[in-house]
PDB file of N, CA and C in Angstrom:
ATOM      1  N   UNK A   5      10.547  17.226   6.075  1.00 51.00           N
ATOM      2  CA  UNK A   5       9.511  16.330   6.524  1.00 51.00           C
ATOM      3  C   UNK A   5       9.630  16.236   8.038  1.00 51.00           C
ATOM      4  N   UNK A   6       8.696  17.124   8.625  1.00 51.00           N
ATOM      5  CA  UNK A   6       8.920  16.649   9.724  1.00 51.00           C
ATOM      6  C   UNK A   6       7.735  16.041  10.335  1.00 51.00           C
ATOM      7  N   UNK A   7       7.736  14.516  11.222  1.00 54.00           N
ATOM      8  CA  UNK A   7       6.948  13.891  11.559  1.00 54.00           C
ATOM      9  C   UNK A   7       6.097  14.276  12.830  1.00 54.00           C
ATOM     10  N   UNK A   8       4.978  14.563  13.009  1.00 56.00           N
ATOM     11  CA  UNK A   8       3.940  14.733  13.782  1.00 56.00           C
ATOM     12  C   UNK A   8       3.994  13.382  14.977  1.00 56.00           C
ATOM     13  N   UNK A   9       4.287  12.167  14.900  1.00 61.00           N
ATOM     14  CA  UNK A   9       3.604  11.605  15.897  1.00 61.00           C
ATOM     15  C   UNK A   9       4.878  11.436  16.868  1.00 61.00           C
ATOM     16  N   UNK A  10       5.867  12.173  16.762  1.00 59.00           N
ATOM     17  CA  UNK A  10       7.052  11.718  17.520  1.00 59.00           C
ATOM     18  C   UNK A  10       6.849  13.460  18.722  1.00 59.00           C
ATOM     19  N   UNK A  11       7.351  13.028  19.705  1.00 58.00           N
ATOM     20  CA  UNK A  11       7.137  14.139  20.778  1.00 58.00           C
ATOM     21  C   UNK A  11       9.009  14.418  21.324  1.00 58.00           C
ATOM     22  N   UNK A  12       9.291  15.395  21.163  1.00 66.00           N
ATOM     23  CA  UNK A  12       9.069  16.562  19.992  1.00 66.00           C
ATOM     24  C   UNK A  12       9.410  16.579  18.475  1.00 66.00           C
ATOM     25  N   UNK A  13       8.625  16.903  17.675  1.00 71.00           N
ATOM     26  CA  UNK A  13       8.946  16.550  16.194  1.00 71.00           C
ATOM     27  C   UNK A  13      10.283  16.506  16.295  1.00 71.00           C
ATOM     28  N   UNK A  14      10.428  15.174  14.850  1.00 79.00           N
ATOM     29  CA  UNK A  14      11.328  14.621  14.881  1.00 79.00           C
ATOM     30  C   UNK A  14      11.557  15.182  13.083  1.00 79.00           C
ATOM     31  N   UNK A  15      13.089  15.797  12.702  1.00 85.00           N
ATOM     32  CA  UNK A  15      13.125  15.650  11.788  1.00 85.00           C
ATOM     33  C   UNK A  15      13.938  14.659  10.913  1.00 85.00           C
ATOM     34  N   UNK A  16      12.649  13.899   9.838  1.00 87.00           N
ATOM     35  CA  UNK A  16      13.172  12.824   9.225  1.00 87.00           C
ATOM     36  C   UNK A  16      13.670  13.174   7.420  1.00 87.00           C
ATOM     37  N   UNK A  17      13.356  14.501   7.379  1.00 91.00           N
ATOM     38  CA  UNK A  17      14.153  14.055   5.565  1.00 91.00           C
ATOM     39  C   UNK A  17      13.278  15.682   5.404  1.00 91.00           C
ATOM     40  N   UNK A  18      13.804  15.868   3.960  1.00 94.00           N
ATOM     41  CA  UNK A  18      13.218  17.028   3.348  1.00 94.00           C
ATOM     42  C   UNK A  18      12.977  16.769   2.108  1.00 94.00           C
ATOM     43  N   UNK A  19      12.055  17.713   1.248  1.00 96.00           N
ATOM     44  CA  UNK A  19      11.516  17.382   0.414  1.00 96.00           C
ATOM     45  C   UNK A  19      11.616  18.901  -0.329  1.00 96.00           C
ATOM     46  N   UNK A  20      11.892  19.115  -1.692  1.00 96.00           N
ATOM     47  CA  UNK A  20      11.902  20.665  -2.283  1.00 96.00           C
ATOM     48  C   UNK A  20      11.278  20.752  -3.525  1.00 96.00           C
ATOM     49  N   UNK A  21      10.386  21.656  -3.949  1.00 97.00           N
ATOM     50  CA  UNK A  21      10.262  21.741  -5.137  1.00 97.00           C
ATOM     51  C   UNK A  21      10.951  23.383  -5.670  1.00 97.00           C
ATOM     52  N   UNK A  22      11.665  23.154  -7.440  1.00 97.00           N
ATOM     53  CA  UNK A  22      12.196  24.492  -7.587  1.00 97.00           C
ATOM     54  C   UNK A  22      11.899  24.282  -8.770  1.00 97.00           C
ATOM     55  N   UNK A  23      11.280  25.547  -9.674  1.00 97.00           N
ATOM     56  CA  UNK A  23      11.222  26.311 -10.776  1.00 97.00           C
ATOM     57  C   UNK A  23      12.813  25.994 -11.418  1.00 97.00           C
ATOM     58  N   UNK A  24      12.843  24.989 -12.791  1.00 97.00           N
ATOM     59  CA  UNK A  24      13.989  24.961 -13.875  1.00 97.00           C
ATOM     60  C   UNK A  24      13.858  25.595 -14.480  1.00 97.00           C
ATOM     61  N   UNK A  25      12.728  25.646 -15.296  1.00 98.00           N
ATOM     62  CA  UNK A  25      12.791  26.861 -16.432  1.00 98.00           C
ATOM     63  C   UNK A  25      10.885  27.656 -16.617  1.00 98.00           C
ATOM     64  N   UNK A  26      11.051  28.611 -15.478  1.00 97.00           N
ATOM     65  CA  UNK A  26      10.058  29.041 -15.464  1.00 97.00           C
ATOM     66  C   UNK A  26       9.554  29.271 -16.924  1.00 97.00           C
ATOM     67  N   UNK A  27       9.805  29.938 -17.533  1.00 98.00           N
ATOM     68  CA  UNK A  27       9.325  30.147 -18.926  1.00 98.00           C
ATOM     69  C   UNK A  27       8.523  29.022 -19.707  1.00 98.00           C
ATOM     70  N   UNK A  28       8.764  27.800 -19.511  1.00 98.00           N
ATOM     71  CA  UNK A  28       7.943  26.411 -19.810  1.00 98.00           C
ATOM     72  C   UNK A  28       7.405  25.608 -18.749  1.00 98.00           C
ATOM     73  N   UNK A  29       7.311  26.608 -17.303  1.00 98.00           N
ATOM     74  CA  UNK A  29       6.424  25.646 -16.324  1.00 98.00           C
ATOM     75  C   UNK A  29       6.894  24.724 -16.243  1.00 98.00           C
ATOM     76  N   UNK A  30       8.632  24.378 -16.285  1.00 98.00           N
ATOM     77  CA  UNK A  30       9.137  22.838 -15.732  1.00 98.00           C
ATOM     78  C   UNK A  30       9.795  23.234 -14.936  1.00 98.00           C
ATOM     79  N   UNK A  31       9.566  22.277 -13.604  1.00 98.00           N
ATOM     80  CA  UNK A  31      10.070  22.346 -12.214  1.00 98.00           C
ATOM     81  C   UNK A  31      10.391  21.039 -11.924  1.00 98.00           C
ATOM     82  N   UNK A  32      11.205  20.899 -10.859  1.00 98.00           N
ATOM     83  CA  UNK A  32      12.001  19.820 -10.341  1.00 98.00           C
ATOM     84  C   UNK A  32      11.654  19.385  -9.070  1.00 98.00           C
ATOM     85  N   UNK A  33      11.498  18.319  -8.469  1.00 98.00           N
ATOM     86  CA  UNK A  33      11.234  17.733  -6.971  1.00 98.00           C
ATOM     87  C   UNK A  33      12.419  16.929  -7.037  1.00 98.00           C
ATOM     88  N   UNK A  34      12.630  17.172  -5.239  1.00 97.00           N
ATOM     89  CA  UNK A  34      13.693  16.504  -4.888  1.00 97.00           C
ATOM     90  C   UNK A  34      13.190  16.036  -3.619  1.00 97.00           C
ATOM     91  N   UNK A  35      13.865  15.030  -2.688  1.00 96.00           N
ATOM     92  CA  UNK A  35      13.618  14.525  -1.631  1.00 96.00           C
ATOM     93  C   UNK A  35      14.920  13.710  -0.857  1.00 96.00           C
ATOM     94  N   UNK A  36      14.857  13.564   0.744  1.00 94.00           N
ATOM     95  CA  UNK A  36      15.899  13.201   1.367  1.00 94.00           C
ATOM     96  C   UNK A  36      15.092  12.578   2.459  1.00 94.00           C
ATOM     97  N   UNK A  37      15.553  11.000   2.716  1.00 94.00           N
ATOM     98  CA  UNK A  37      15.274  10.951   4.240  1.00 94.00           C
ATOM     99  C   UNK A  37      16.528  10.089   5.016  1.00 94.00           C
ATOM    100  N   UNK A  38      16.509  10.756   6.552  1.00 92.00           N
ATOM    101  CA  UNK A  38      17.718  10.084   7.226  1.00 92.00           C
ATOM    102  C   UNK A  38      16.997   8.809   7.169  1.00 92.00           C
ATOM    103  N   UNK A  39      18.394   7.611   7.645  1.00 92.00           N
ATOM    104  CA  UNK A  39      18.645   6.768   7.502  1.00 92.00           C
ATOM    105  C   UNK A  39      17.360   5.713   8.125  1.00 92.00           C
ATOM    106  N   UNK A  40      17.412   6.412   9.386  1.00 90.00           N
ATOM    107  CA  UNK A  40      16.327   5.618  10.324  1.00 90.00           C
ATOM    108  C   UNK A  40      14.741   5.688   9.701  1.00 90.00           C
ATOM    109  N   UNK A  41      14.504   6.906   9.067  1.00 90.00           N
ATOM    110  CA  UNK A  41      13.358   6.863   8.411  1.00 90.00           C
ATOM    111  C   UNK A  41      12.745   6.126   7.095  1.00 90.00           C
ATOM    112  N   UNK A  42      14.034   5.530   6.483  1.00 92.00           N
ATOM    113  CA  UNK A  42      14.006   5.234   5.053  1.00 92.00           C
ATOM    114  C   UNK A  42      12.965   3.726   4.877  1.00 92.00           C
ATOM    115  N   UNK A  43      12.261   3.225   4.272  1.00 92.00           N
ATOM    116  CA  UNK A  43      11.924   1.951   4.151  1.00 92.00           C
ATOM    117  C   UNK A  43      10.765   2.062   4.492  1.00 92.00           C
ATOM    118  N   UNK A  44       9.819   2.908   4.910  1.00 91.00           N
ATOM    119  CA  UNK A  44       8.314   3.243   5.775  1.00 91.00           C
ATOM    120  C   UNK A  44       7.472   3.806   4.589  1.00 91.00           C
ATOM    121  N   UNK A  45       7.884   4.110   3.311  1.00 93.00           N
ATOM    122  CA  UNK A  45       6.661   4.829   2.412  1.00 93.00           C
ATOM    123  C   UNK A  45       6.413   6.171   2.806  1.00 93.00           C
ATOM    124  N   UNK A  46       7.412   7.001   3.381  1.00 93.00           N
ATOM    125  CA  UNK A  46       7.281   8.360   3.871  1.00 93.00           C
ATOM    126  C   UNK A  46       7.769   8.833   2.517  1.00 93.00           C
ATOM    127  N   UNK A  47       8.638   8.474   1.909  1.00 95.00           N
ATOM    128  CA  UNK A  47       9.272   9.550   0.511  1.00 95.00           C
ATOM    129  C   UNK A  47       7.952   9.619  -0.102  1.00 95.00           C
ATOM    130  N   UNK A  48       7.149   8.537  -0.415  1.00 95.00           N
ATOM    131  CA  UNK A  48       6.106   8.259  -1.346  1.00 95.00           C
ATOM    132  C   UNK A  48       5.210   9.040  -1.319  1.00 95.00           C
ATOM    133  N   UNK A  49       4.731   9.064   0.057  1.00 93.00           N
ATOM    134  CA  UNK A  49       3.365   9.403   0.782  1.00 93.00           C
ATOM    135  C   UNK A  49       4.015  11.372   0.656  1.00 93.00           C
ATOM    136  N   UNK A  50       4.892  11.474   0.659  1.00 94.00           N
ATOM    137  CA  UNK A  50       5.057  13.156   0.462  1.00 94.00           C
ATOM    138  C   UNK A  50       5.243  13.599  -0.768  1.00 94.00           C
ATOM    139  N   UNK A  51       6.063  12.964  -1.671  1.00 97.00           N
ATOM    140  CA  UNK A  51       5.996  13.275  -3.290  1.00 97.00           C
ATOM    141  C   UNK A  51       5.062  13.422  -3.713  1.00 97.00           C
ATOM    142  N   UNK A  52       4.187  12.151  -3.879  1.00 96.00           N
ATOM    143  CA  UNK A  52       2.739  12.529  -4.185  1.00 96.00           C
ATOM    144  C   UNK A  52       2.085  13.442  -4.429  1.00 96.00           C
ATOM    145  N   UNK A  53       1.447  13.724  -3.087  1.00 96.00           N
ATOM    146  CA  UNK A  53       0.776  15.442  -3.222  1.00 96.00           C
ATOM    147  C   UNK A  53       1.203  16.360  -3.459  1.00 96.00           C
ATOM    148  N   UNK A  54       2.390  16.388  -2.996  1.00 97.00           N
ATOM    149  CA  UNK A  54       3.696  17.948  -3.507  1.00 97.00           C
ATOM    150  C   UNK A  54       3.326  17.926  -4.977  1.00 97.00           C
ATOM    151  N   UNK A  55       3.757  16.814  -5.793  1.00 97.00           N
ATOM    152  CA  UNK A  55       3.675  16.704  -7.307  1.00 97.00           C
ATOM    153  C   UNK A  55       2.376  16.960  -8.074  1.00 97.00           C
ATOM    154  N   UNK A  56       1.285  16.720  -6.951  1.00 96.00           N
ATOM    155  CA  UNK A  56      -0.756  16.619  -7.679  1.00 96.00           C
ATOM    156  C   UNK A  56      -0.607  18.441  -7.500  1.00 96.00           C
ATOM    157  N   UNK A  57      -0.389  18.212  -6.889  1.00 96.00           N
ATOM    158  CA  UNK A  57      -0.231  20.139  -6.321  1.00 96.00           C
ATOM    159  C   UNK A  57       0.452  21.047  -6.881  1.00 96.00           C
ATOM    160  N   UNK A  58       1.777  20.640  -7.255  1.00 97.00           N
ATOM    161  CA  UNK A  58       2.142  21.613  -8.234  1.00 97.00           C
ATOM    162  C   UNK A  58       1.454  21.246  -9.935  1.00 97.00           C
ATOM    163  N   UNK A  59       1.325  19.967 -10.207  1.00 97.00           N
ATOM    164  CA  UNK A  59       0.779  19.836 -11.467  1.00 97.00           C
ATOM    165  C   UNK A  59      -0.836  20.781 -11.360  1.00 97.00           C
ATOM    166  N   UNK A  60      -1.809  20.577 -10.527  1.00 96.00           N
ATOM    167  CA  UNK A  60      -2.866  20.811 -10.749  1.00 96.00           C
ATOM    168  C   UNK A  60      -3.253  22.330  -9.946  1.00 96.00           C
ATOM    169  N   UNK A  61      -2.420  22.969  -8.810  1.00 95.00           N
ATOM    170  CA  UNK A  61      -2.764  24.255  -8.804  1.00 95.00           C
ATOM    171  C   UNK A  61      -1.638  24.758  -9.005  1.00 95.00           C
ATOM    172  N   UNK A  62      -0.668  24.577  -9.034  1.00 95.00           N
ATOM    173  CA  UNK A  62       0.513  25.562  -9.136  1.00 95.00           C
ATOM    174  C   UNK A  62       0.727  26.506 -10.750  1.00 95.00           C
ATOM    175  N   UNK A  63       0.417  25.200 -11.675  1.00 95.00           N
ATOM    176  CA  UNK A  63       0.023  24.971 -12.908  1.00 95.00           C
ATOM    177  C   UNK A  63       1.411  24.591 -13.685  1.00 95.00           C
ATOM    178  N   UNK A  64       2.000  24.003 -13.049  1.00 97.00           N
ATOM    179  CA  UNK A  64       3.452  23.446 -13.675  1.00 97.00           C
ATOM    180  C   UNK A  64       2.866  22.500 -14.850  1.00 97.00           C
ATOM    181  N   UNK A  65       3.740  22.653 -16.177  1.00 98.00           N
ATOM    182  CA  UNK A  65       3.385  21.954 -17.189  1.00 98.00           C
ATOM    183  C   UNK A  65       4.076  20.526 -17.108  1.00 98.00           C
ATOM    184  N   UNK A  66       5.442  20.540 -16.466  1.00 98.00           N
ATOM    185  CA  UNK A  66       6.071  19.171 -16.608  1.00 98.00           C
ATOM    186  C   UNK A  66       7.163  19.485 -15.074  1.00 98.00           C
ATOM    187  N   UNK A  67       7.099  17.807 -14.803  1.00 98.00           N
ATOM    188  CA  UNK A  67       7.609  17.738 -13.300  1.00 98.00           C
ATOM    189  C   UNK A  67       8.868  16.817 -13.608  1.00 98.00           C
ATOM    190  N   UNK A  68       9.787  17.162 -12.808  1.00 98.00           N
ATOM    191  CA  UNK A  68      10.918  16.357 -12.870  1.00 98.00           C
ATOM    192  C   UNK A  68      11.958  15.713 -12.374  1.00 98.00           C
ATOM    193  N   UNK A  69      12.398  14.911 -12.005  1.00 98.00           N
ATOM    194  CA  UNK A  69      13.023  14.161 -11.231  1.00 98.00           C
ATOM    195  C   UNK A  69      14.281  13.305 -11.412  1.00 98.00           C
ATOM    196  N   UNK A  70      15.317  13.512 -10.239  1.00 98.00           N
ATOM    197  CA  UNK A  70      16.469  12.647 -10.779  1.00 98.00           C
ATOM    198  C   UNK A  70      17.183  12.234  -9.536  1.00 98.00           C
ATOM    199  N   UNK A  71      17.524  10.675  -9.909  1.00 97.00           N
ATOM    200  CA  UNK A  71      18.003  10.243  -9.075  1.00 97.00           C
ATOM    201  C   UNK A  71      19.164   9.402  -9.081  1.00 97.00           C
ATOM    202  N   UNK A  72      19.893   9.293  -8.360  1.00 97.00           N
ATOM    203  CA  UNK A  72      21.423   8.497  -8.972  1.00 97.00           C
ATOM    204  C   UNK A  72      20.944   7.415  -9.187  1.00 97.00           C
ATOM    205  N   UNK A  73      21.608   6.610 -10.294  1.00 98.00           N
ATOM    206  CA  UNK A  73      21.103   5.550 -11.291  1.00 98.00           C
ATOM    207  C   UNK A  73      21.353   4.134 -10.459  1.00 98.00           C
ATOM    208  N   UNK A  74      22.010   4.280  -9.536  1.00 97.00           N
ATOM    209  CA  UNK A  74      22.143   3.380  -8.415  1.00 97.00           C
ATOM    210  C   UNK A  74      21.827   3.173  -7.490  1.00 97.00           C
ATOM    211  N   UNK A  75      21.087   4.039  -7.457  1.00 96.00           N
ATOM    212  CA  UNK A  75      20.156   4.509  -5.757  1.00 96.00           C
ATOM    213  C   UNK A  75      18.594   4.048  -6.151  1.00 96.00           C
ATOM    214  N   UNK A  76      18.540   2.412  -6.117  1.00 97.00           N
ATOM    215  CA  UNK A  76      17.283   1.259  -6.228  1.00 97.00           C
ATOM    216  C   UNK A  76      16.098   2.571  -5.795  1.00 97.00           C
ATOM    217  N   UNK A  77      16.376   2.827  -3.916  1.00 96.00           N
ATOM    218  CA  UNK A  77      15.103   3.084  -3.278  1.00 96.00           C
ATOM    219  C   UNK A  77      14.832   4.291  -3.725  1.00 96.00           C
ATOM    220  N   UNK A  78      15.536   5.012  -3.910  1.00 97.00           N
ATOM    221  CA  UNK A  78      14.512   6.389  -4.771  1.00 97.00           C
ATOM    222  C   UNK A  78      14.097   6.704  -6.154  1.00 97.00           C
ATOM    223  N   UNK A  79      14.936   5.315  -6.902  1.00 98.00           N
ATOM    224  CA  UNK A  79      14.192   5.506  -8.261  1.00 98.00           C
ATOM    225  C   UNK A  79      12.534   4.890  -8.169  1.00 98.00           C
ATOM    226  N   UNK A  80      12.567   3.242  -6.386  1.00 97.00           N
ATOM    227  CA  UNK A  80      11.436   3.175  -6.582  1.00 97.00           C
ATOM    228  C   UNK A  80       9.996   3.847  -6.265  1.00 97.00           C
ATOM    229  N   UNK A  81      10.912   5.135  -5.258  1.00 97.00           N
ATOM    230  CA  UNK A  81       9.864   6.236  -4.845  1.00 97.00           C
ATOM    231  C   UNK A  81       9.546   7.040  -5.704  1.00 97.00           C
ATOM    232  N   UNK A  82      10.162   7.273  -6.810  1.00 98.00           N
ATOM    233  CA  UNK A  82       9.761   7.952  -8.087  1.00 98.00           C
ATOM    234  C   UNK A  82       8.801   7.206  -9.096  1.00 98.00           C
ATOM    235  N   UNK A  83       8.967   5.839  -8.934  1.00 98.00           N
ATOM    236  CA  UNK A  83       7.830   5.616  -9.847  1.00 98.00           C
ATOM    237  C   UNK A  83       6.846   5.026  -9.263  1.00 98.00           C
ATOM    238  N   UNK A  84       6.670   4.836  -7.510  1.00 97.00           N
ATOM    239  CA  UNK A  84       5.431   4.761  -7.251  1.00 97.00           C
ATOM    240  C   UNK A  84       4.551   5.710  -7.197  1.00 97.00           C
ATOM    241  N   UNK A  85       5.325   7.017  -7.366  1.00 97.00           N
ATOM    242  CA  UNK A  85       4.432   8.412  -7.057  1.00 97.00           C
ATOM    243  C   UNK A  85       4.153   8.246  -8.267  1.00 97.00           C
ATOM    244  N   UNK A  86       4.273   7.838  -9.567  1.00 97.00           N
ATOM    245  CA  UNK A  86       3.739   8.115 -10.661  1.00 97.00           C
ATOM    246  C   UNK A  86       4.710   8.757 -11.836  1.00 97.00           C
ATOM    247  N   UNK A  87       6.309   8.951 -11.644  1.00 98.00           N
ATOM    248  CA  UNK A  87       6.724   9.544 -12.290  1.00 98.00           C
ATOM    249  C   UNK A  87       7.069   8.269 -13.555  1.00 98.00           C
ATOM    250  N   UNK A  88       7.732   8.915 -14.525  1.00 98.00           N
ATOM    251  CA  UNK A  88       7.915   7.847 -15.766  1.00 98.00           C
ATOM    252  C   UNK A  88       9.431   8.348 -15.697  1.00 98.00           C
ATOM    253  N   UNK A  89       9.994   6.742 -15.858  1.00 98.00           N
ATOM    254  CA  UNK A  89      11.408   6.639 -16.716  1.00 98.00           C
ATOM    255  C   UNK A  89      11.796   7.217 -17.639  1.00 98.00           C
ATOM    256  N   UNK A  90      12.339   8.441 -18.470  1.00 98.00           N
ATOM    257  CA  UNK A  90      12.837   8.584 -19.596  1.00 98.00           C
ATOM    258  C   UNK A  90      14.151   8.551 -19.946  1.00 98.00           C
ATOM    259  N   UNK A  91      15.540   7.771 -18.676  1.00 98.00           N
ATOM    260  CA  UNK A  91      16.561   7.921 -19.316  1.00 98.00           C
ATOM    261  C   UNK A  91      17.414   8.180 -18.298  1.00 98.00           C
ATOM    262  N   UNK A  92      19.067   7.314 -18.796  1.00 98.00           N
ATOM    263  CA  UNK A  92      20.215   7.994 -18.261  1.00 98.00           C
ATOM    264  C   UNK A  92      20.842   9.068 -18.261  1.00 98.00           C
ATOM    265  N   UNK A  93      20.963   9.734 -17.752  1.00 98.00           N
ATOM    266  CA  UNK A  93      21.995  11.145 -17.862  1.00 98.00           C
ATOM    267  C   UNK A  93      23.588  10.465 -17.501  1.00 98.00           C
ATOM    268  N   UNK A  94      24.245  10.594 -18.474  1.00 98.00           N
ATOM    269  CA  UNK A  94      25.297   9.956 -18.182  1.00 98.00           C
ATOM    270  C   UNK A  94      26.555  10.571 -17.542  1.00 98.00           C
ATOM    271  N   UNK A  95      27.256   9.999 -15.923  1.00 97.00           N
ATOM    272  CA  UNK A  95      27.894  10.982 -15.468  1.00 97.00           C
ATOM    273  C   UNK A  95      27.440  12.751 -15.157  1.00 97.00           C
ATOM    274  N   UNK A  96      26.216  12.547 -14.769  1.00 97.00           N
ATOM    275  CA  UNK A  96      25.782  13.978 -14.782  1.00 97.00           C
ATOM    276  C   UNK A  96      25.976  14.339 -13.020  1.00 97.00           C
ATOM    277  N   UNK A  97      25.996  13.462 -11.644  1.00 96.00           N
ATOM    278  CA  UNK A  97      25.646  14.140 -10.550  1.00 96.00           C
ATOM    279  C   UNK A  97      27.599  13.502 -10.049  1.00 96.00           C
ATOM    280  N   UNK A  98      27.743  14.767  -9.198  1.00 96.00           N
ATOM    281  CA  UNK A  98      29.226  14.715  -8.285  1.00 96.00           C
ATOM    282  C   UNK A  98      28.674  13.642  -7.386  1.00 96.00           C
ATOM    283  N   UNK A  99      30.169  13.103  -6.681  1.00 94.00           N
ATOM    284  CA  UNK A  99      29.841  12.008  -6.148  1.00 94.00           C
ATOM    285  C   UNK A  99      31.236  12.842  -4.432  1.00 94.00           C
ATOM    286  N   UNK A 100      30.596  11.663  -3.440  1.00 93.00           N
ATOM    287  CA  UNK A 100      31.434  12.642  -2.402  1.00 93.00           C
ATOM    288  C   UNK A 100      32.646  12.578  -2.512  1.00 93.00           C
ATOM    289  N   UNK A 101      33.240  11.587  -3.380  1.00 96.00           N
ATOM    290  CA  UNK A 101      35.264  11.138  -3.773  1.00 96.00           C
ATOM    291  C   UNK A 101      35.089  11.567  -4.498  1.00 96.00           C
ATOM    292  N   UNK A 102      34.705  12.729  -5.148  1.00 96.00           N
ATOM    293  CA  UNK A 102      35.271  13.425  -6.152  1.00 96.00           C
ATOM    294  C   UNK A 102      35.394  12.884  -7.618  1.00 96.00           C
ATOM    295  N   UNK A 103      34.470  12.029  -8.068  1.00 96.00           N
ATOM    296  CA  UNK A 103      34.010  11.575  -9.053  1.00 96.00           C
ATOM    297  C   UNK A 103      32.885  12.107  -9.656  1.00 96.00           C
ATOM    298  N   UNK A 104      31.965  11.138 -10.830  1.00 98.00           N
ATOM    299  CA  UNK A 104      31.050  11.439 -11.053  1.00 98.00           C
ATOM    300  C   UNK A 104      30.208  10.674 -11.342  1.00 98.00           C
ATOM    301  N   UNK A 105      28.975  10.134 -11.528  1.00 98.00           N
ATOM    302  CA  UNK A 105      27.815   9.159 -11.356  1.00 98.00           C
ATOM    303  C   UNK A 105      26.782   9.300 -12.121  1.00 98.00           C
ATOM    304  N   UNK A 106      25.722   8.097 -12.953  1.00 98.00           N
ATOM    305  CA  UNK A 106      24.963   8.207 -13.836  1.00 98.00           C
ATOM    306  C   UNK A 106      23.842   8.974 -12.895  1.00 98.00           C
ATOM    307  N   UNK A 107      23.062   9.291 -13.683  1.00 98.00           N
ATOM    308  CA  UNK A 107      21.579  10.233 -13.245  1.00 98.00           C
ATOM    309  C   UNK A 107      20.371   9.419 -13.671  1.00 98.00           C
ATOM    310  N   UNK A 108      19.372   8.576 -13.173  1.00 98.00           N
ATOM    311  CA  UNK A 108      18.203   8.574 -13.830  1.00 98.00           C
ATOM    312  C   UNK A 108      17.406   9.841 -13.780  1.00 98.00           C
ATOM    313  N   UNK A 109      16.820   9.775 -14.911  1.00 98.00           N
ATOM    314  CA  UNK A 109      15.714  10.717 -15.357  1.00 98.00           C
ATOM    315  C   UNK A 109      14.325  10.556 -15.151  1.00 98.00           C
ATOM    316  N   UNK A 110      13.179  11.240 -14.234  1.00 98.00           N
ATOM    317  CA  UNK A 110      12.003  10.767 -14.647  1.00 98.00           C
ATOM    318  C   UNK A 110      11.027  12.108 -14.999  1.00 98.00           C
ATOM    319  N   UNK A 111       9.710  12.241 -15.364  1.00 98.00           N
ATOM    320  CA  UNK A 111       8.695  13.109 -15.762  1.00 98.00           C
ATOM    321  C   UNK A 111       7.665  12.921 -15.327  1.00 98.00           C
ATOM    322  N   UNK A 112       6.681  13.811 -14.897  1.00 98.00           N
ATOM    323  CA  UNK A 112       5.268  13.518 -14.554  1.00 98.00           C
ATOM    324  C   UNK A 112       4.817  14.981 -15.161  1.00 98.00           C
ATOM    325  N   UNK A 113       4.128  14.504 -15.577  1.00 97.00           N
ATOM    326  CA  UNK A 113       3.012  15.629 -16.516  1.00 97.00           C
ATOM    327  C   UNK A 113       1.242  15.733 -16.097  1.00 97.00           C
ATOM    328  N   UNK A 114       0.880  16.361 -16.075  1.00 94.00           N
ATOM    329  CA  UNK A 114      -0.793  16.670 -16.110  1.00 94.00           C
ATOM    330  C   UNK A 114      -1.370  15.730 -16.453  1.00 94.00           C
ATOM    331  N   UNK A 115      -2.563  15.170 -15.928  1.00 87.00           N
ATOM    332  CA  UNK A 115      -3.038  14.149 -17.144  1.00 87.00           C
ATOM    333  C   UNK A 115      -4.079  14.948 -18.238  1.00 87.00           C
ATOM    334  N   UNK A 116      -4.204  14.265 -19.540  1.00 77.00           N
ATOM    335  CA  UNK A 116      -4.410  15.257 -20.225  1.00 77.00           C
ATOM    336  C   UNK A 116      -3.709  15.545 -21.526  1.00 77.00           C
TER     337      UNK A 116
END
């Protein structure tokens, strides 16, 4: 994500989409923003269309998303873009001490 109104672009976070299991058209979005950027509706305002876009031309059948089960602000950027809750993954993501940490789960599908 890099922001346009800052002179010289400024980069504030990234955003990825990747093919899980091509064979059923389910793909994954992910997103990051530094610290200073966080709290502005920038995760939101970029998920969004990434997600209308791969659902409606890319032709992805199901979209998917995960976020540590403790991490409030990006589960709530996941469900303002529209994604749905389906669940803990339990202990599924590494943690930087060498542990391990719950996963929320979410989905966005086609409408339809």
């Amino acid at each position: 994500v890099l922001i346009a109104n800052c002179s010289p672009y400024t980069y504030a976070g990234s955003l990825g989409l990747r093919m899980t299991v091509p064979a059923f058209r389910i793909a994954e979005i992910g997103y990051g923003l530094r610290a200073g950027w966080r709290g502005r509706g920038l995760a939101t305002r970029s998920v969004r269309p990434v997600a209308d876009w791969a659902l409606s031309r890319v032709g992805i059948a199901r979209l998917e998303l995960g976020a540590a089960a403790a991490n409030i602000a990006s589960r709530q950027v996941a469900a303002r873009a529209g994604f749905q809750f389906e669940g803990i993954a339990r202990m599924r993501l590494p943690t930087s001490a060498g542990g391990r940490t719950d996963e929320a789960r979410y989905g966005l599908m086609p409408p339809g």
